[in-house]
Amino acid sequence: MRVMSFIGVLGLKGAIGLKTKNKELSPVHELLEKKYNGGFLNRREKIIPIILFFMAAVSVLTTLGIVLTLIFETFTFFGDVSIVEFFTATEWYPFSKTEAVYGIWPLVLGTLKITLIASLFAVPLGLAVALYLSEYAGARTRKIMKPILEVLAGVPTIVYGFFALTFVTPFLRGLFPSIELFNAISPGIVVGIMIIPTIVSLSEDALSSVPEPVRHGALAIGSTKWETASKVIFPAALSGILASIVLGISRAIGETMIVSIAAGSTPSAALNLTSSLQTMTSYIVQVTTGDAGFGTTIYYSIYAVGFTLFVFTLAMNVLAQFISKRFREEY
Amino acid sequence: MENVERIKSEEMINRIDSRLTKNKVVKGLFFTATLFTSIILIVLLYRIIVQGAPYLSWDFLQNFASRRPEQAGIKAAVVGTIWMMAVVVPTAAIFGVGSAIYLEEYAGKNALTRWIQMNISNLAGVPSVVFGLLGLTIFVRLFGFGNSILAAGFTMSLLVLPVIIVASQEAIRAVPNELKEASYGLGATKWQTISRVVIPYAVPGIATGSILAFSRAIGETAPLIVVGIPTFVAFLPSGVFDSFTALPMQIYNWTSRPQEEFHNLAAAGIIVLLVVLIMMNSVAVWIRNRYQSR
Amino acid sequence: MTLTAVKSKENNQAGQTENVLVYNTKDLNLWYGDHHALKNINLEINEREVTAIIGPSGCGKSTYIKTLNRMIDLVPGVKTNGSIEYRERDIFNKDFLVEELRTRVGMVFQKPNPFPKSIYENIAFGLKIHGIKNKQIINETVEKSLRGAALWEEVKDRIHEPAYGLSGGQQQRLCIARCLALEPDVILMDEPTSALDPVSTLKIEELIQELKQRYSIIIVTHNMQQAARISDRTAFFLNGEVVEYDVTDTIFNSPADSRTDDYISGRFG
């Protein structure tokens, strides 16, 4: 007790040395008391949350803006073109001066062709890479692959489009001369390359979030790594993996530049993959790079096409959210 | 009995070999897939460098677009991209971080908040070409900005906003509760705690996410096409209401010409674009690694 | 209430003619959602004493101390009724801003939680948020607070270095110094030594003895020896209720309630 109060005295001495004679009269105390008396809060505390709320509202307004814009202009479009024709005609031929036909099917088919090829390419490859990274690869391989996938994810789509047109297409045509300059296969594959990082990173997250004891349990009864991965880990991570695939497909549907550059601009209802086609996205690009004037039917048609595209991708995103939410409580 | 057991365990041991072989084959396949993915990137980069590098020169950076490939350059495109980013960076950062602070610190756990959150995650999945349609309708036509830097910049800001919000939310959520408690315990108000404790701590995370979002804005082409940004521009903008062109637009223009020379120019333009993006990404990764240990 | 009666008798025994209350808790109830965490708490806490709150985990002792400076507001879904008077002002009254309350009543937390700033900035933080910008005042207060927390000699050559470079015990004393800078009336301590080694713990306990000369201290602890060593009065909490509140010697040597006796002698908890 003695020693302690001695330290205390020293401490106080230090304080006295700083011309602070006692606690009640210190400048800090005085200033604080003044503050208590003069009102403690300023207006900032009330205004800032309101400002921040309006900032957060911008996202909602953006969604609202997109939906309203698309609906409004699509309505205008259906003033000129029958909605029945839009959904049932099998020809998309807007640039005819005399007999323009607006049947969305060829554009949807074009999008589906690209998406199908992209998925066939990216899903097996992406899952193989994800399984390798999460179940087999050592820390070093992962350290090398992470940045590679990040770079692949960061490459602008215009660059992929250039790659499709100037490398993949000539390469494929060297193998199969029947492939035309603009076709579905080359942009399809390159869209696949573009979505690989999405599939790999989300699937790998799902695989590696399976708890380690589950893995050890399977290995401890003598399972090989492949048996553990295919029979235990993969099923446990299935929802995350499916969600990653659906999100990848959604990105493929909305991809614009690769198809605009390498797939051509011929709306086609034919099922072949080796000739020129047009997707919903590349039609929008074709119209907006051309000089279809404001107010023409062609101008409004991009909103009808954009709306269809929006519905497709929204459905995919909602599906992905549903899958991952639905099965989240597994472990 | 003993016999049966012995036979059974012998069978199991015999099967181990084939199981292990299968494991090895699968592992080999997966490894090949991983290698293949890396090779794609190498081929892509190699092709572009071989094609474009000879065209890279001081003149290429200093010249305007031209009908003659040997005289064409990317000056207007580079300057235009910088102008556009001068609009995007402050707009998207302020609104993105502001939204994140609201959602993490002020918003109640109620239906409205969940709805805003759902809106944001759905926006992140909307194709960029659709954002172009929004920009065309609202900024170009309704607000009358025309095909200006402002119209394109605002469109791009909306496009990257969800990414920045989500990254900032994660960074804010990672701020230890103890630090907030310490601040409140000293009598700090909510905003003082946010501005002096939460944000400084979250800045590295916010910066990393935002830089990645901005690098996406630099490379995006589709929204620019849709809002009507021209490709052939032979002057520099002098304000945000001026018309301009951007790097990806210039690359797109050269790529869609049939002549080989223009493709080479496009490759040279891509090299410039990729160098910028790689630099930005390196900064983001550097920040992330530097502050990760904390 | 019987508790009050017992207490006043003890006061007379201790020969205190005058006891000024800093806190007077009356019929306090608190719920986390449906969970009734504090039940009818009545406690009077004296000025310039060390009041210890003990009890098994989950008994509500931490909840109670966090209610005293309304840090409990940060937990969503908390409801209270009853009152707590701090110097005869109801802390739940709308006119009594939490910011003022928390400036007058400092808090030290379970885990040392210095800001990721320099030692100097950690202490200056409280002053700056309250609008004190005068450099001289800040410099003086930093030194005075560090001395008050018995840390000055150890850190005087490196006050501009990061606080994270300090040891756990030093960090906790820094957090105490950070409190002292605002010259609070009361210091609340929520298990301040539970994350520290025995030597650092001893230093903090010595410091508390010394701070008692000038501040009222309320300390939550799961360590009964600690309560016995440093406190003047002890409240024993169990299942959200105050079982017994008395002079520390009485609680530890002749508790009135058999449950207190069981807890003190280590039969549960």
Short mmCIF file of N, CA, C and O in Angstrom, two decimals, chain A residues 41 45 48-49 52-53 55-56 58-60 62-63 65-66 69 73 121 125 128-129 131-132 136 145 150 152 156 158-160 162-163 165-167 193 222-223 225-227 254 256-257 261 285 288-289 294 299 302-303 309-310 313 317 321, chain B residues 19 23 26-27 30-31 33-34 36-38 40 43-44 47-48 51 94-95 98-99 101-102 106 115 119-123 125-127 129-130 133-134 136-137 141 158 165 189-191 219 221-222 225 251-252 255 263 266 270 277 288:
data_model
loop_
_atom_site.label_atom_id
_atom_site.label_comp_id
_atom_site.label_asym_id
_atom_site.label_seq_id
_atom_site.Cartn_x
_atom_site.Cartn_y
_atom_site.Cartn_z
N LEU A 41 -24.53 17.95 -29.02
CA LEU A 41 -24.58 17.38 -30.38
C LEU A 41 -24.66 18.47 -31.43
O LEU A 41 -25.21 19.54 -31.20
N GLU A 45 -24.81 15.09 -37.03
CA GLU A 45 -25.24 13.73 -36.68
C GLU A 45 -26.60 13.39 -37.27
O GLU A 45 -26.93 12.24 -37.47
N ILE A 48 -26.14 13.64 -41.72
CA ILE A 48 -25.33 12.66 -42.43
C ILE A 48 -26.07 11.36 -42.77
O ILE A 48 -26.02 10.91 -43.91
N PRO A 49 -26.79 10.76 -41.80
CA PRO A 49 -27.51 9.54 -42.19
C PRO A 49 -28.50 9.77 -43.33
O PRO A 49 -28.70 8.87 -44.16
N LEU A 52 -26.50 9.84 -46.52
CA LEU A 52 -26.05 8.49 -46.86
C LEU A 52 -27.21 7.64 -47.36
O LEU A 52 -27.04 6.82 -48.27
N PHE A 53 -28.38 7.84 -46.78
CA PHE A 53 -29.53 7.08 -47.24
C PHE A 53 -29.81 7.37 -48.71
O PHE A 53 -30.07 6.47 -49.51
N MET A 55 -27.69 8.30 -50.89
CA MET A 55 -26.66 7.64 -51.70
C MET A 55 -27.02 6.17 -51.94
O MET A 55 -26.88 5.66 -53.04
N ALA A 56 -27.46 5.51 -50.86
CA ALA A 56 -27.84 4.10 -51.01
C ALA A 56 -29.05 3.97 -51.92
O ALA A 56 -29.21 2.97 -52.62
N VAL A 58 -29.52 5.47 -54.58
CA VAL A 58 -29.12 5.53 -56.00
C VAL A 58 -29.17 4.15 -56.63
O VAL A 58 -29.61 3.98 -57.77
N SER A 59 -28.75 3.13 -55.87
CA SER A 59 -28.78 1.77 -56.42
C SER A 59 -30.21 1.34 -56.73
O SER A 59 -30.47 0.71 -57.76
N VAL A 60 -31.11 1.69 -55.82
CA VAL A 60 -32.50 1.33 -56.05
C VAL A 60 -33.03 2.10 -57.26
O VAL A 60 -33.72 1.54 -58.12
N THR A 62 -31.34 3.14 -59.73
CA THR A 62 -30.75 2.58 -60.94
C THR A 62 -31.57 1.38 -61.42
O THR A 62 -31.91 1.28 -62.60
N THR A 63 -31.86 0.49 -60.48
CA THR A 63 -32.68 -0.67 -60.85
C THR A 63 -34.02 -0.21 -61.41
O THR A 63 -34.47 -0.67 -62.46
N GLY A 65 -34.71 2.66 -62.67
CA GLY A 65 -34.47 3.32 -63.95
C GLY A 65 -34.36 2.31 -65.07
O GLY A 65 -34.96 2.48 -66.14
N ILE A 66 -33.61 1.24 -64.83
CA ILE A 66 -33.44 0.22 -65.87
C ILE A 66 -34.79 -0.40 -66.20
O ILE A 66 -35.19 -0.47 -67.38
N THR A 69 -37.22 2.25 -67.84
CA THR A 69 -36.76 2.59 -69.18
C THR A 69 -37.11 1.47 -70.16
O THR A 69 -37.70 1.70 -71.22
N GLU A 73 -40.01 2.07 -73.09
CA GLU A 73 -39.63 2.11 -74.49
C GLU A 73 -40.08 0.85 -75.22
O GLU A 73 -40.38 0.89 -76.42
N PHE A 121 -17.68 -25.64 -72.95
CA PHE A 121 -16.24 -25.44 -72.83
C PHE A 121 -15.85 -25.15 -71.38
O PHE A 121 -14.91 -25.73 -70.84
N LEU A 125 -14.05 -27.65 -67.80
CA LEU A 125 -12.72 -27.11 -67.55
C LEU A 125 -12.69 -26.39 -66.20
O LEU A 125 -11.78 -26.60 -65.38
N ALA A 128 -12.90 -28.83 -63.30
CA ALA A 128 -11.64 -29.58 -63.16
C ALA A 128 -10.60 -28.72 -62.45
O ALA A 128 -9.92 -29.17 -61.53
N VAL A 129 -10.51 -27.46 -62.87
CA VAL A 129 -9.53 -26.57 -62.25
C VAL A 129 -9.89 -26.35 -60.77
O VAL A 129 -9.03 -26.42 -59.88
N LEU A 131 -11.58 -28.33 -58.76
CA LEU A 131 -11.29 -29.54 -57.97
C LEU A 131 -9.79 -29.70 -57.78
O LEU A 131 -9.33 -30.07 -56.70
N TYR A 132 -9.04 -29.43 -58.83
CA TYR A 132 -7.59 -29.57 -58.69
C TYR A 132 -7.07 -28.62 -57.62
O TYR A 132 -6.29 -29.01 -56.75
N TYR A 136 -6.29 -31.16 -54.74
CA TYR A 136 -5.00 -31.75 -55.05
C TYR A 136 -3.82 -30.79 -54.91
O TYR A 136 -2.76 -31.17 -54.43
N MET A 145 -1.79 -20.04 -59.52
CA MET A 145 -3.04 -20.02 -60.29
C MET A 145 -3.96 -18.85 -59.92
O MET A 145 -4.68 -18.34 -60.76
N GLU A 150 -7.15 -14.35 -61.76
CA GLU A 150 -7.54 -12.95 -61.57
C GLU A 150 -7.30 -12.14 -62.84
O GLU A 150 -8.12 -11.30 -63.22
N LEU A 152 -7.20 -13.38 -65.90
CA LEU A 152 -8.22 -13.82 -66.87
C LEU A 152 -9.56 -13.13 -66.60
O LEU A 152 -10.27 -12.74 -67.53
N PRO A 156 -10.40 -7.20 -70.30
CA PRO A 156 -11.64 -6.62 -70.85
C PRO A 156 -12.18 -7.49 -71.99
O PRO A 156 -11.42 -8.12 -72.72
N ILE A 158 -13.41 -6.68 -74.73
CA ILE A 158 -12.98 -6.23 -76.06
C ILE A 158 -11.70 -6.98 -76.47
O ILE A 158 -11.51 -7.35 -77.63
N VAL A 159 -10.84 -7.25 -75.48
CA VAL A 159 -9.60 -7.97 -75.75
C VAL A 159 -9.91 -9.42 -76.12
O VAL A 159 -9.33 -9.97 -77.07
N TYR A 160 -10.86 -10.03 -75.39
CA TYR A 160 -11.27 -11.39 -75.75
C TYR A 160 -11.86 -11.42 -77.15
O TYR A 160 -11.64 -12.37 -77.91
N PHE A 162 -11.15 -9.50 -79.67
CA PHE A 162 -10.03 -9.40 -80.60
C PHE A 162 -9.33 -10.76 -80.72
O PHE A 162 -9.01 -11.23 -81.82
N PHE A 163 -9.14 -11.43 -79.60
CA PHE A 163 -8.49 -12.74 -79.56
C PHE A 163 -9.31 -13.76 -80.35
O PHE A 163 -8.77 -14.55 -81.12
N LEU A 165 -11.44 -13.18 -82.82
CA LEU A 165 -11.45 -12.90 -84.26
C LEU A 165 -10.08 -13.16 -84.90
O LEU A 165 -10.00 -13.71 -85.99
N THR A 166 -9.00 -12.76 -84.23
CA THR A 166 -7.70 -12.82 -84.89
C THR A 166 -6.91 -14.07 -84.57
O THR A 166 -5.91 -14.35 -85.22
N PHE A 167 -7.31 -14.84 -83.56
CA PHE A 167 -6.55 -16.06 -83.28
C PHE A 167 -7.41 -17.32 -83.31
O PHE A 167 -7.14 -18.25 -84.07
N ILE A 193 -13.98 -19.06 -72.14
CA ILE A 193 -12.74 -18.66 -71.45
C ILE A 193 -13.04 -17.53 -70.47
O ILE A 193 -12.56 -17.52 -69.34
N GLY A 222 -9.75 -44.83 -45.60
CA GLY A 222 -8.97 -45.37 -46.71
C GLY A 222 -9.42 -44.93 -48.08
O GLY A 222 -9.03 -45.52 -49.08
N SER A 223 -10.25 -43.90 -48.18
CA SER A 223 -10.65 -43.41 -49.50
C SER A 223 -9.47 -42.71 -50.17
O SER A 223 -8.64 -42.09 -49.50
N LYS A 225 -8.05 -39.71 -52.73
CA LYS A 225 -8.46 -38.31 -52.84
C LYS A 225 -9.62 -38.15 -53.81
O LYS A 225 -10.53 -37.36 -53.59
N TRP A 226 -9.55 -38.92 -54.89
CA TRP A 226 -10.62 -38.80 -55.89
C TRP A 226 -11.94 -39.31 -55.33
O TRP A 226 -12.99 -38.70 -55.53
N GLU A 227 -11.89 -40.43 -54.59
CA GLU A 227 -13.12 -40.94 -53.99
C GLU A 227 -13.68 -39.93 -52.99
O GLU A 227 -14.89 -39.69 -52.93
N GLY A 254 -25.21 -12.31 -71.26
CA GLY A 254 -25.11 -10.85 -71.36
C GLY A 254 -23.86 -10.37 -72.07
O GLY A 254 -23.69 -9.17 -72.27
N THR A 256 -21.28 -9.12 -74.61
CA THR A 256 -21.58 -8.31 -75.79
C THR A 256 -20.44 -8.21 -76.80
O THR A 256 -20.62 -8.47 -77.99
N MET A 257 -19.26 -7.83 -76.33
CA MET A 257 -18.21 -7.46 -77.28
C MET A 257 -17.66 -8.66 -78.05
O MET A 257 -17.39 -8.58 -79.24
N ILE A 261 -17.88 -8.82 -82.15
CA ILE A 261 -16.70 -8.83 -83.00
C ILE A 261 -16.58 -10.12 -83.80
O ILE A 261 -16.28 -10.09 -84.99
N VAL A 285 -25.72 -3.55 -80.13
CA VAL A 285 -24.50 -2.88 -80.57
C VAL A 285 -24.59 -2.48 -82.04
O VAL A 285 -24.24 -1.35 -82.41
N THR A 288 -26.81 0.61 -82.33
CA THR A 288 -26.29 1.85 -81.75
C THR A 288 -25.01 2.32 -82.42
O THR A 288 -24.66 3.49 -82.31
N THR A 289 -24.28 1.41 -83.11
CA THR A 289 -23.13 1.91 -83.88
C THR A 289 -23.56 2.46 -85.22
O THR A 289 -22.89 3.29 -85.81
N PHE A 294 -33.14 8.49 -83.76
CA PHE A 294 -33.99 8.45 -82.57
C PHE A 294 -35.45 8.47 -82.98
O PHE A 294 -35.83 9.22 -83.87
N TYR A 299 -34.93 1.99 -83.52
CA TYR A 299 -34.41 2.54 -82.27
C TYR A 299 -35.12 1.91 -81.08
O TYR A 299 -34.49 1.47 -80.11
N ILE A 302 -34.31 -1.87 -79.88
CA ILE A 302 -33.21 -2.28 -78.99
C ILE A 302 -33.68 -2.38 -77.54
O ILE A 302 -33.13 -3.15 -76.76
N TYR A 303 -34.72 -1.62 -77.20
CA TYR A 303 -35.23 -1.72 -75.83
C TYR A 303 -36.00 -3.02 -75.63
O TYR A 303 -35.91 -3.66 -74.58
N LEU A 309 -33.36 -9.58 -72.93
CA LEU A 309 -32.06 -9.94 -72.38
C LEU A 309 -32.05 -9.79 -70.86
O LEU A 309 -31.58 -10.67 -70.12
N PHE A 310 -32.60 -8.67 -70.38
CA PHE A 310 -32.65 -8.38 -68.95
C PHE A 310 -33.42 -9.46 -68.21
O PHE A 310 -32.99 -9.94 -67.16
N THR A 313 -31.23 -12.67 -67.97
CA THR A 313 -30.14 -12.64 -66.99
C THR A 313 -30.68 -12.52 -65.58
O THR A 313 -30.15 -13.14 -64.66
N ASN A 317 -29.85 -14.93 -62.44
CA ASN A 317 -29.29 -14.46 -61.18
C ASN A 317 -30.17 -14.86 -60.00
O ASN A 317 -29.67 -15.26 -58.94
N GLN A 321 -29.19 -17.27 -56.84
CA GLN A 321 -29.39 -16.90 -55.44
C GLN A 321 -30.25 -17.93 -54.73
O GLN A 321 -29.99 -18.31 -53.59
N ARG B 19 -7.77 -48.57 -57.57
CA ARG B 19 -8.34 -47.31 -57.07
C ARG B 19 -7.30 -46.19 -57.12
O ARG B 19 -7.58 -45.06 -57.48
N ASN B 23 -7.26 -42.67 -59.23
CA ASN B 23 -6.98 -41.39 -58.58
C ASN B 23 -5.91 -40.63 -59.34
O ASN B 23 -6.02 -39.42 -59.57
N VAL B 26 -7.24 -39.27 -62.72
CA VAL B 26 -8.10 -38.10 -62.53
C VAL B 26 -7.26 -36.88 -62.18
O VAL B 26 -7.43 -35.79 -62.73
N LYS B 27 -6.31 -37.10 -61.29
CA LYS B 27 -5.45 -36.00 -60.89
C LYS B 27 -4.72 -35.44 -62.10
O LYS B 27 -4.61 -34.22 -62.27
N PHE B 30 -7.10 -33.34 -64.18
CA PHE B 30 -7.36 -32.04 -63.55
C PHE B 30 -6.16 -31.12 -63.69
O PHE B 30 -6.29 -29.93 -63.93
N PHE B 31 -4.98 -31.73 -63.54
CA PHE B 31 -3.78 -30.91 -63.67
C PHE B 31 -3.66 -30.35 -65.09
O PHE B 31 -3.35 -29.18 -65.29
N ALA B 33 -6.07 -29.73 -67.11
CA ALA B 33 -7.06 -28.66 -67.28
C ALA B 33 -6.51 -27.35 -66.71
O ALA B 33 -6.63 -26.28 -67.32
N THR B 34 -5.87 -27.45 -65.54
CA THR B 34 -5.32 -26.25 -64.91
C THR B 34 -4.21 -25.65 -65.77
O THR B 34 -4.16 -24.44 -66.01
N PHE B 36 -3.84 -26.06 -68.96
CA PHE B 36 -4.46 -25.56 -70.18
C PHE B 36 -4.99 -24.14 -69.98
O PHE B 36 -4.79 -23.25 -70.81
N THR B 37 -5.65 -23.94 -68.85
CA THR B 37 -6.19 -22.61 -68.54
C THR B 37 -5.08 -21.56 -68.50
O THR B 37 -5.21 -20.47 -69.03
N SER B 38 -3.95 -21.95 -67.88
CA SER B 38 -2.84 -21.01 -67.84
C SER B 38 -2.28 -20.75 -69.23
O SER B 38 -1.91 -19.63 -69.56
N ILE B 40 -3.86 -20.80 -72.03
CA ILE B 40 -4.73 -19.89 -72.77
C ILE B 40 -4.30 -18.45 -72.52
O ILE B 40 -4.15 -17.65 -73.46
N VAL B 43 -0.99 -17.72 -74.27
CA VAL B 43 -1.16 -17.58 -75.72
C VAL B 43 -1.78 -16.23 -76.04
O VAL B 43 -1.33 -15.50 -76.93
N LEU B 44 -2.83 -15.88 -75.27
CA LEU B 44 -3.52 -14.62 -75.51
C LEU B 44 -2.55 -13.44 -75.40
O LEU B 44 -2.47 -12.59 -76.30
N ARG B 47 0.23 -13.58 -78.26
CA ARG B 47 -0.29 -13.17 -79.57
C ARG B 47 -0.39 -11.65 -79.65
O ARG B 47 0.01 -11.03 -80.63
N ILE B 48 -0.96 -11.06 -78.62
CA ILE B 48 -1.21 -9.63 -78.66
C ILE B 48 0.10 -8.85 -78.64
O ILE B 48 0.28 -7.89 -79.39
N GLN B 51 1.85 -9.18 -82.01
CA GLN B 51 1.16 -8.44 -83.06
C GLN B 51 1.27 -6.92 -82.85
O GLN B 51 1.42 -6.17 -83.82
N ILE B 94 -17.67 8.06 -54.02
CA ILE B 94 -18.49 8.75 -53.01
C ILE B 94 -19.82 8.01 -52.80
O ILE B 94 -20.18 7.67 -51.68
N PHE B 95 -20.49 7.71 -53.90
CA PHE B 95 -21.78 7.04 -53.76
C PHE B 95 -21.63 5.61 -53.25
O PHE B 95 -22.44 5.13 -52.47
N GLY B 98 -20.52 5.77 -49.54
CA GLY B 98 -21.66 6.31 -48.80
C GLY B 98 -22.76 5.27 -48.61
O GLY B 98 -23.27 5.08 -47.51
N SER B 99 -23.08 4.56 -49.69
CA SER B 99 -24.10 3.51 -49.59
C SER B 99 -23.67 2.44 -48.61
O SER B 99 -24.47 1.97 -47.79
N ILE B 101 -21.61 2.66 -46.07
CA ILE B 101 -21.68 3.14 -44.68
C ILE B 101 -23.13 3.12 -44.21
O ILE B 101 -23.44 2.65 -43.12
N TYR B 102 -24.03 3.59 -45.07
CA TYR B 102 -25.43 3.58 -44.68
C TYR B 102 -25.89 2.16 -44.35
O TYR B 102 -26.47 1.91 -43.30
N TYR B 106 -25.93 2.46 -40.43
CA TYR B 106 -27.14 3.18 -40.08
C TYR B 106 -28.42 2.38 -40.31
O TYR B 106 -29.35 2.46 -39.53
N TRP B 115 -34.23 -5.15 -49.02
CA TRP B 115 -34.63 -4.88 -50.40
C TRP B 115 -33.52 -4.12 -51.13
O TRP B 115 -33.18 -4.44 -52.27
N ASN B 119 -31.40 -5.42 -54.30
CA ASN B 119 -31.26 -4.60 -55.49
C ASN B 119 -29.82 -4.52 -55.94
O ASN B 119 -29.51 -4.63 -57.12
N ILE B 120 -28.92 -4.32 -54.97
CA ILE B 120 -27.51 -4.16 -55.29
C ILE B 120 -26.95 -5.43 -55.88
O ILE B 120 -26.24 -5.41 -56.89
N SER B 121 -27.29 -6.58 -55.26
CA SER B 121 -26.70 -7.81 -55.79
C SER B 121 -27.28 -8.15 -57.15
O SER B 121 -26.59 -8.71 -58.01
N ASN B 122 -28.55 -7.79 -57.38
CA ASN B 122 -29.09 -8.03 -58.72
C ASN B 122 -28.49 -7.09 -59.76
O ASN B 122 -28.24 -7.48 -60.90
N LEU B 123 -28.23 -5.85 -59.36
CA LEU B 123 -27.62 -4.89 -60.29
C LEU B 123 -26.26 -5.39 -60.77
O LEU B 123 -25.89 -5.20 -61.93
N GLY B 125 -25.47 -8.20 -61.50
CA GLY B 125 -25.60 -9.21 -62.53
C GLY B 125 -26.24 -8.71 -63.83
O GLY B 125 -26.43 -9.48 -64.76
N VAL B 126 -26.57 -7.42 -63.88
CA VAL B 126 -27.18 -6.88 -65.10
C VAL B 126 -26.09 -6.68 -66.16
O VAL B 126 -25.04 -6.11 -65.86
N PRO B 127 -26.31 -7.17 -67.39
CA PRO B 127 -25.28 -7.02 -68.43
C PRO B 127 -24.94 -5.55 -68.68
O PRO B 127 -25.80 -4.68 -68.60
N VAL B 129 -24.36 -3.98 -71.31
CA VAL B 129 -25.04 -3.36 -72.45
C VAL B 129 -26.38 -2.76 -72.01
O VAL B 129 -26.82 -1.72 -72.53
N VAL B 130 -27.00 -3.37 -70.99
CA VAL B 130 -28.27 -2.84 -70.48
C VAL B 130 -28.03 -1.52 -69.74
O VAL B 130 -28.83 -0.58 -69.84
N LEU B 133 -28.11 1.06 -72.22
CA LEU B 133 -29.46 1.52 -72.58
C LEU B 133 -29.99 2.53 -71.56
O LEU B 133 -30.62 3.52 -71.92
N LEU B 134 -29.69 2.26 -70.27
CA LEU B 134 -30.11 3.20 -69.22
C LEU B 134 -29.44 4.55 -69.44
O LEU B 134 -30.10 5.60 -69.41
N LEU B 136 -28.19 5.79 -72.18
CA LEU B 136 -28.70 6.41 -73.40
C LEU B 136 -30.01 7.12 -73.13
O LEU B 136 -30.23 8.26 -73.55
N THR B 137 -30.91 6.46 -72.38
CA THR B 137 -32.23 7.04 -72.14
C THR B 137 -32.17 8.20 -71.15
O THR B 137 -32.74 9.26 -71.40
N ARG B 141 -30.35 11.36 -73.38
CA ARG B 141 -31.58 11.98 -73.91
C ARG B 141 -32.31 12.82 -72.86
O ARG B 141 -32.48 14.02 -73.04
N LEU B 158 -22.56 4.07 -62.54
CA LEU B 158 -23.65 3.20 -62.10
C LEU B 158 -23.27 1.73 -62.29
O LEU B 158 -23.60 0.87 -61.48
N ILE B 165 -19.81 -0.92 -53.70
CA ILE B 165 -20.62 -1.02 -52.47
C ILE B 165 -20.31 -2.31 -51.74
O ILE B 165 -20.03 -2.32 -50.55
N THR B 189 -19.56 10.43 -30.96
CA THR B 189 -20.85 10.24 -31.59
C THR B 189 -20.70 9.18 -32.68
O THR B 189 -19.60 8.74 -32.99
N LYS B 190 -21.82 8.81 -33.26
CA LYS B 190 -21.80 7.76 -34.28
C LYS B 190 -20.94 8.19 -35.47
O LYS B 190 -20.07 7.44 -35.93
N TRP B 191 -21.18 9.40 -35.95
CA TRP B 191 -20.44 9.82 -37.13
C TRP B 191 -18.95 9.99 -36.82
O TRP B 191 -18.09 9.68 -37.64
N GLY B 219 -11.97 -0.77 -69.05
CA GLY B 219 -11.99 -1.72 -70.16
C GLY B 219 -13.34 -1.95 -70.79
O GLY B 219 -13.45 -2.57 -71.84
N THR B 221 -16.60 -1.69 -72.93
CA THR B 221 -16.85 -1.11 -74.25
C THR B 221 -18.34 -0.95 -74.54
O THR B 221 -18.78 0.10 -75.02
N ALA B 222 -19.09 -2.00 -74.25
CA ALA B 222 -20.49 -2.04 -74.67
C ALA B 222 -21.30 -0.81 -74.24
O ALA B 222 -22.00 -0.22 -75.08
N ILE B 225 -20.54 2.14 -76.47
CA ILE B 225 -21.13 2.04 -77.81
C ILE B 225 -22.59 2.45 -77.76
O ILE B 225 -23.07 3.24 -78.57
N ILE B 251 -10.05 0.66 -79.85
CA ILE B 251 -9.65 -0.72 -80.14
C ILE B 251 -10.76 -1.43 -80.91
O ILE B 251 -10.51 -2.14 -81.89
N TYR B 252 -11.99 -1.22 -80.48
CA TYR B 252 -13.13 -1.85 -81.15
C TYR B 252 -13.20 -1.41 -82.61
O TYR B 252 -13.37 -2.22 -83.52
N THR B 255 -10.48 -3.08 -84.54
CA THR B 255 -10.70 -4.53 -84.67
C THR B 255 -11.76 -4.83 -85.72
O THR B 255 -11.66 -5.81 -86.46
N HIS B 263 -5.75 -4.26 -87.42
CA HIS B 263 -5.75 -5.25 -86.34
C HIS B 263 -4.48 -5.11 -85.50
O HIS B 263 -4.50 -5.25 -84.28
N ALA B 266 -4.91 -2.31 -83.32
CA ALA B 266 -5.78 -2.70 -82.21
C ALA B 266 -4.96 -3.44 -81.15
O ALA B 266 -5.10 -3.18 -79.94
N ILE B 270 -4.42 -2.52 -77.35
CA ILE B 270 -4.71 -3.46 -76.26
C ILE B 270 -3.54 -3.52 -75.28
O ILE B 270 -3.73 -3.57 -74.06
N LEU B 277 -4.20 -1.56 -66.93
CA LEU B 277 -4.98 -2.41 -66.03
C LEU B 277 -4.08 -3.20 -65.10
O LEU B 277 -4.37 -3.35 -63.90
N ARG B 288 -3.61 -4.82 -50.72
CA ARG B 288 -4.23 -5.95 -50.03
C ARG B 288 -3.19 -6.71 -49.20
O ARG B 288 -3.39 -6.98 -48.03
#
